[in-house]
Coordinates of C-alpha atoms in Angstrom, one line a residue:
X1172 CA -6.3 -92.1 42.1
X1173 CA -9.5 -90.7 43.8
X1174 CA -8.5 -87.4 44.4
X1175 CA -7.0 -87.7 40.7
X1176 CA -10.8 -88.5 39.5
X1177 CA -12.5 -85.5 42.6
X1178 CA -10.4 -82.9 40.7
X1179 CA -11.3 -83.4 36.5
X1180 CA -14.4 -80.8 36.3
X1181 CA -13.1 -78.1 35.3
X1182 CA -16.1 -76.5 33.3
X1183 CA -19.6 -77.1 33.5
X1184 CA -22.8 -77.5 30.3
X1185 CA -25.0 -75.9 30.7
X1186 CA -28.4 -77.5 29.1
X1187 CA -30.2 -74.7 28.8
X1188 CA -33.2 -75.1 26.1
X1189 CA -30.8 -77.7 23.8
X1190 CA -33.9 -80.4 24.0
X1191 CA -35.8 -77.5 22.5
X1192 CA -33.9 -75.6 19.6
X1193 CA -36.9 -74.3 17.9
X1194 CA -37.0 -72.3 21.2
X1195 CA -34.2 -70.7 21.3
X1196 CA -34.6 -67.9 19.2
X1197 CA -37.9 -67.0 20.3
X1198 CA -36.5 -66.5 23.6
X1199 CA -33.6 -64.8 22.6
X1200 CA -35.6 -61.8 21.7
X1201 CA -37.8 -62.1 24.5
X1202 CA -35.3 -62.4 27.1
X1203 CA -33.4 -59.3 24.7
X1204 CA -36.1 -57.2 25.0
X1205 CA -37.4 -57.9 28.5
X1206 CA -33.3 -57.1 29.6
X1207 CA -33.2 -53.8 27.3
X1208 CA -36.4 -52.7 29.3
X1209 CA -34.5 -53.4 32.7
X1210 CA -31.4 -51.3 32.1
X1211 CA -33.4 -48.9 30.0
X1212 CA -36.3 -48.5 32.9
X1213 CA -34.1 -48.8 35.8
X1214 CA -31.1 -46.7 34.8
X1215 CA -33.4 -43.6 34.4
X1216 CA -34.6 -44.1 37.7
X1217 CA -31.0 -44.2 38.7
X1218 CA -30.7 -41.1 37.0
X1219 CA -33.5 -38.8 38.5
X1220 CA -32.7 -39.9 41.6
X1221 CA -29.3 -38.2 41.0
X1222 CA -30.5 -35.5 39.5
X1223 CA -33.6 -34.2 40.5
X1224 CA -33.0 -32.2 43.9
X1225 CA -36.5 -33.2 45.0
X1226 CA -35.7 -36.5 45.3
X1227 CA -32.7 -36.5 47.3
X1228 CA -34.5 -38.5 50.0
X1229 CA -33.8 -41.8 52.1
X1230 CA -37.0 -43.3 50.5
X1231 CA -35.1 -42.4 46.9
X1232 CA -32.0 -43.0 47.8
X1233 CA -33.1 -46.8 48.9
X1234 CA -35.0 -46.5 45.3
X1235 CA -32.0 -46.0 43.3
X1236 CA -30.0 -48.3 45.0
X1237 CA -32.8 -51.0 44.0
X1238 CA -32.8 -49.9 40.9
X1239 CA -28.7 -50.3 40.7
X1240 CA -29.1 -53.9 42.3
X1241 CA -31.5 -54.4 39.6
X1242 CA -29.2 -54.2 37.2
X1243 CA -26.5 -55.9 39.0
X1244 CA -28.7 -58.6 39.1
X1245 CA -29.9 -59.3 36.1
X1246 CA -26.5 -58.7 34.3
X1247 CA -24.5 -61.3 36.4
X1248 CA -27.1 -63.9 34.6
X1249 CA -29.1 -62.5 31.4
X1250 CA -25.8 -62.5 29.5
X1251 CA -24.9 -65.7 30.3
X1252 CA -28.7 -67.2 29.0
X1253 CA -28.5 -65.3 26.1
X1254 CA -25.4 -66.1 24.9
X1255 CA -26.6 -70.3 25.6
X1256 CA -29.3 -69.5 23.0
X1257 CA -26.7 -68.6 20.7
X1258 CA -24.0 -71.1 21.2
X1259 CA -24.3 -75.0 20.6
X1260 CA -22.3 -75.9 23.0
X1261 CA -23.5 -74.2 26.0
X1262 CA -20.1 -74.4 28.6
X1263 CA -18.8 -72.5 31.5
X1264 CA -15.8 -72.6 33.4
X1265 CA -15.6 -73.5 36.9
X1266 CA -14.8 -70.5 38.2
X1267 CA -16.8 -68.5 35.8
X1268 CA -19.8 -70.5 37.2
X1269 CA -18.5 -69.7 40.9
X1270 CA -18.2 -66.2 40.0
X1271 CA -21.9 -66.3 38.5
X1272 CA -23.5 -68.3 41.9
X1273 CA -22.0 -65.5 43.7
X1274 CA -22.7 -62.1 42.3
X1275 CA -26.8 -64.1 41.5
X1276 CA -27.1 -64.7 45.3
X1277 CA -25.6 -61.7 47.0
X1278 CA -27.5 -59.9 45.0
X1279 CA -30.6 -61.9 45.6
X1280 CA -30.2 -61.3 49.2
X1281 CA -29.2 -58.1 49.6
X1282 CA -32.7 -57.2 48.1
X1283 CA -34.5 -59.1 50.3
X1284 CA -32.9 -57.1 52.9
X1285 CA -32.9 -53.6 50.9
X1286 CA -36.7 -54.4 50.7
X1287 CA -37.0 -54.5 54.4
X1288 CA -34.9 -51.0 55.1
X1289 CA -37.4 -49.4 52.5
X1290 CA -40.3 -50.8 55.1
X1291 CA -38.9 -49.2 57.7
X1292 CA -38.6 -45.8 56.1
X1293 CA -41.9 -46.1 55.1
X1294 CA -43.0 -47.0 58.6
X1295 CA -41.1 -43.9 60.2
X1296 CA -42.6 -41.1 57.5
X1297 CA -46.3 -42.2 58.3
X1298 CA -45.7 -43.3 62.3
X1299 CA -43.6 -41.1 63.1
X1300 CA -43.7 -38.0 61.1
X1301 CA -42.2 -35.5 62.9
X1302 CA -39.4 -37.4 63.7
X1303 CA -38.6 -38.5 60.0
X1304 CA -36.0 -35.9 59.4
X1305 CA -34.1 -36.9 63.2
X1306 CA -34.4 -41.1 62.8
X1307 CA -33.9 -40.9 58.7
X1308 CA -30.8 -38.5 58.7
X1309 CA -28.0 -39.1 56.0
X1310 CA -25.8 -40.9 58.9
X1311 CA -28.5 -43.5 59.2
X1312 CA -30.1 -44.3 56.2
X1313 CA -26.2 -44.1 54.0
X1314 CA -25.2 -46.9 56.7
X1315 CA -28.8 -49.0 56.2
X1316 CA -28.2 -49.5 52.5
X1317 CA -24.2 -50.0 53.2
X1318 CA -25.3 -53.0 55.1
X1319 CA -27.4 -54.3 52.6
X1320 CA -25.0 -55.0 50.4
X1321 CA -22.2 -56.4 52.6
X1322 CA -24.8 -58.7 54.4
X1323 CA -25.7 -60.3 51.0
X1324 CA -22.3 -59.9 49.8
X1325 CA -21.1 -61.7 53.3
X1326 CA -23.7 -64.8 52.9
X1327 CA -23.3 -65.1 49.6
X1328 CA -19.1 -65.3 50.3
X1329 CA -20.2 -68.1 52.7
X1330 CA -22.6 -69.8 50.6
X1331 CA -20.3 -69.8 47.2
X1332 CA -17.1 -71.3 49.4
X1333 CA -19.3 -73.9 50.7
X1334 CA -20.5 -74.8 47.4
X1335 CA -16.6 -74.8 45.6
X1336 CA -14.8 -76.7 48.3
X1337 CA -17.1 -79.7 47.2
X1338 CA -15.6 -82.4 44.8
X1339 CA -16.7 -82.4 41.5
X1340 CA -15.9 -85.5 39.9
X1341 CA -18.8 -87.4 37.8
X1342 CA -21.9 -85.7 35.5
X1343 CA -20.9 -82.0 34.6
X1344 CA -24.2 -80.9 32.9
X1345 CA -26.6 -78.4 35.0
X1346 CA -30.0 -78.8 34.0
X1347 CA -30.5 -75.0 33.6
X1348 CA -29.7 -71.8 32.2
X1349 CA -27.3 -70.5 34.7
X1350 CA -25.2 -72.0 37.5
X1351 CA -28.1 -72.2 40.5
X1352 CA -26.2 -73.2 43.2
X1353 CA -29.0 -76.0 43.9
X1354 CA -28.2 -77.4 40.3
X1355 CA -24.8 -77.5 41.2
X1356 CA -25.0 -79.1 44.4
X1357 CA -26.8 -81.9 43.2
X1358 CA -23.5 -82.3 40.6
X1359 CA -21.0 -83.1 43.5
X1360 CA -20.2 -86.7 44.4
X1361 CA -19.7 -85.7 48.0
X1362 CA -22.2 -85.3 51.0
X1363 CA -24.0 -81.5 51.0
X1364 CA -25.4 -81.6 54.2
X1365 CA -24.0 -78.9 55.7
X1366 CA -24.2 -76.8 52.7
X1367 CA -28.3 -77.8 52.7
X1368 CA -28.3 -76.5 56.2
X1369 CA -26.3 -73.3 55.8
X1370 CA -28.8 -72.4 52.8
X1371 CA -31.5 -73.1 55.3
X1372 CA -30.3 -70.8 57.6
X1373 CA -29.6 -68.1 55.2
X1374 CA -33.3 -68.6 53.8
X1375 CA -34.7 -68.0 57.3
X1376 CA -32.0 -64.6 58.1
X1377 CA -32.6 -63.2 54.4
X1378 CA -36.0 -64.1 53.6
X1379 CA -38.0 -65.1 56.5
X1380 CA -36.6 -62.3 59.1
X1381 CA -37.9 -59.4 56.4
X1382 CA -40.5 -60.6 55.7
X1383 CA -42.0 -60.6 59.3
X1384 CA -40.0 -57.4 59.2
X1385 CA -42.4 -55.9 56.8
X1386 CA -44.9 -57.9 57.4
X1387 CA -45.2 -56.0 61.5
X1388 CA -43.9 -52.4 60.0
X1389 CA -47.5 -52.3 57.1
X1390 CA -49.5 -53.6 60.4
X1391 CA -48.1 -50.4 62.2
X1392 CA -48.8 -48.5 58.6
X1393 CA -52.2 -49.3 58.4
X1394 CA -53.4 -49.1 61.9
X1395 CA -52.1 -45.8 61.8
X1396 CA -53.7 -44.8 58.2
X1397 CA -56.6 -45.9 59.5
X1398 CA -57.0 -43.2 62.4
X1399 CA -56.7 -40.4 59.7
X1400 CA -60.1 -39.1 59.8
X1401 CA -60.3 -38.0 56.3
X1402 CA -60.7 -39.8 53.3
X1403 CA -57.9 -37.5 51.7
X1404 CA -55.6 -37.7 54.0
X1405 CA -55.4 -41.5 54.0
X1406 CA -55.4 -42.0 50.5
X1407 CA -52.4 -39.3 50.7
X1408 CA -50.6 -41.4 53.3
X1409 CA -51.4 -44.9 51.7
X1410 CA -49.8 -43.5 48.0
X1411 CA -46.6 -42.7 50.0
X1412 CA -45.9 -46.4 50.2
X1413 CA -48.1 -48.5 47.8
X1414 CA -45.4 -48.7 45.2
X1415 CA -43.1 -50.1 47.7
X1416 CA -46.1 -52.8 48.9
X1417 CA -47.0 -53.5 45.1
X1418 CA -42.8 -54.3 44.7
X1419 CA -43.2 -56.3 47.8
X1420 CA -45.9 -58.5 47.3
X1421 CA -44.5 -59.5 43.5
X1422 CA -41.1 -59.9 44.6
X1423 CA -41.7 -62.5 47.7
X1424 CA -45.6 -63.9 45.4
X1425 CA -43.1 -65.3 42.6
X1426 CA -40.8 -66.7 45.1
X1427 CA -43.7 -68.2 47.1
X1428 CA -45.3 -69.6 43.5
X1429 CA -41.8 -71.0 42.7
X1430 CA -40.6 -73.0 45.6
X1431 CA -44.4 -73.6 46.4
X1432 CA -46.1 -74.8 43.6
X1433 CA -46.8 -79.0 44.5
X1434 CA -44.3 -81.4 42.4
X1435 CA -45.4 -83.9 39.7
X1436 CA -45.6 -87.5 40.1
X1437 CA -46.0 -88.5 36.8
X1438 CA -42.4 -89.8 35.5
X1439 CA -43.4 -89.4 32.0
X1440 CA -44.2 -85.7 32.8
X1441 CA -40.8 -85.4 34.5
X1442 CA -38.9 -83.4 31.4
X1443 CA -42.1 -81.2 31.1
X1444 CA -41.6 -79.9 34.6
X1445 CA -38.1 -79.3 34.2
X1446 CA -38.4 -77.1 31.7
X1447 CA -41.3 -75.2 33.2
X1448 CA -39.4 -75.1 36.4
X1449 CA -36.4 -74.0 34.6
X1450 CA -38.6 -71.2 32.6
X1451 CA -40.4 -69.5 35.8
X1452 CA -36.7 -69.6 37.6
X1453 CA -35.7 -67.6 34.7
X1454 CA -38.8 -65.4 34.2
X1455 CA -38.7 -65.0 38.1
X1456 CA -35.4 -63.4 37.9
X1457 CA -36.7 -61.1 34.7
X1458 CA -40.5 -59.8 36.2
X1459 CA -38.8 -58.1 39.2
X1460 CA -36.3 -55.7 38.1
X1461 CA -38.6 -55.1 34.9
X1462 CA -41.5 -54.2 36.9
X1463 CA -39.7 -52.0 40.0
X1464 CA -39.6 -49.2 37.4
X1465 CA -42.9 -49.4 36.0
X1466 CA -44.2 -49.6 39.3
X1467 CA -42.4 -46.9 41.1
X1468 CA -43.2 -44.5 38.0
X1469 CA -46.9 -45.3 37.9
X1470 CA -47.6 -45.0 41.3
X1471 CA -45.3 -42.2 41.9
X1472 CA -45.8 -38.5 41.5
X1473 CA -42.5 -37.4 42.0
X1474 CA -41.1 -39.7 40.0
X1475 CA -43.2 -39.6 37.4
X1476 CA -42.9 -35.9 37.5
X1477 CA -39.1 -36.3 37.6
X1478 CA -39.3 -38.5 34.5
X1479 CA -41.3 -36.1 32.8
X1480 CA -38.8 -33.4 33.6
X1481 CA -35.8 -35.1 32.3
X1482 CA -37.5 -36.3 29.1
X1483 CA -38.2 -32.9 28.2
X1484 CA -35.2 -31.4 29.0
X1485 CA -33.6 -33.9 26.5
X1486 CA -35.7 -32.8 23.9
X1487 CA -34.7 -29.1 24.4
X1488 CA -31.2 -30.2 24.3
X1489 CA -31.8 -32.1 20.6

């Protein structure tokens, strides 16, 4: 009769804003629009990466596959929220949900290591110059982005069979938008130990090891900017990777701000902190791939230029 009772879950509500209707819409469009300037921002990045010959580099190459990840990552989610502001009864399957956990946090950690391959490169062009071409050849840096993925691919395989193995068999509503696997876990009526302590390791392998990763590669950068005796020259050398530094410090700052920021221990503030913790998870997942763009064509003379380029050959086409 127990396993009977372990096995009735079989979808998953999904709470969303529903304590907060007059929301919803507003939201909609903003969460619309904020999407539309991901795919629209990040998919022309993709594209003059491609097709501008000047930017067939590893530091582009890493760029456009940021930009594909981006997408990737935003899509396996911003679908899914928009459709809960839509829909009164906000429900996924169980292996929808599964499905969702996974593609969310493979791609979640494959940019946290994606962001530490682009530090290296970084760290080789102004360190070691000469040698860029030699250490940053196509057979490296092709196999540096390939193991991006399958790492966060291969921990997110781990983490999501952990996670569906468990016994569902009581509450089925995730406070949230999404399935976050933390939601989730709280939802089984069996002990998550080990699945606490596999996401601890993860967190240390995918976020803490690039981190010092970068964190030693911009000490290298800068000491070596530093011994540039002209002014010019180090404000040349410094350009070359403050887009990746800007991407850096907001991409790891909202993570820090998120899983940082001190509790409440007022009860009857309780549902006021759910809902701004669900908000900032949300927004979190948004600011990234909506900024990367921006960034990278703001701070970028190539790209912009690239940009430039294939704007205007579009309106020579029309």
């Amino acid at each position: 009769m127990e396993a009977s009772n372990q096995s009735t879950v079989t979808e998953f509500i999904l709470l969303g804003l529903s304590a907060h209707p007059k929301l919803e819409k507003t939201f909609f469009v903003l969460i619309l629009s904020m999407y539309l300037v991901i795919l629209l921002g990040n998919g022309i990045l993709i594209l003059v990466t491609i097709l501008d010959s000047h930017l067939r580099t590893p530091m582009y190459f890493f760029l456009g596959n940021l930009s594909f990840l981006d997408i990737c990552y935003t899509t396996s989610s911003v679908p899914l929220v928009l459709d809960g502001f839509l829909t009164p009864r906000k429900t996924i399957s169980f292996s929808g949900c599964a499905v969702q956990m996974f593609l969310s946090f493979a791609m979640g950690a494959t940019e946290c290591v994606l962001l530490g391959m682009m530090a290296f490169d970084r760290y080789v062009a102004i360190c070691n110059p000469l040698r860029y071409s030699v250490i940053m050849s196509k057979a490296a840096y092709v196999p540096m982005a390939i193991s991006s993925w399958v790492a966060g691919g291969a921990n997110s395989l781990v983490q999501i069979s952990l996670a569906v193995q468990l016994p569902f068999c009581g509450d089925n509503v995730i406070n949230h938008f999404i399935c976050e696997i933390l939601a989730v876990l709280k939802l089984a009526c069996a002990d998550i130990s080990i699945n606490v302590i596999s996401m601890g390791v993860a967190n240390v392998i995918f976020l803490g090891v690039p981190v010092l990763f970068i964190f030693v590669s911009y000490i290298f950068i800068l000491t070596t900017i530093l011994k540039i005796p002209s002014a010019e020259g180090r404000k040349k050398a410094f350009s070359t990777c403050s887009a990746h530094l800007t991407v850096v410090i907001i991409f790891y700052g909202t993570i820090l701000f998120m899983y940082g920021k001190p509790k409440s221990k007022d009860p009857l503030g309780a549902d006021k902190q759910d809902l701004t913790d669900k908000l900032i998870s949300l927004f979190y997942g948004l600011l990234t791939p909506m900024l990367n763009p921006i960034i990278y064509s703001l701070r970028n003379k190539d790209v912009k230029a690239a940009v430039k380029d294939l704007v205007s050959q579009k309106c020579l086409t029309q």
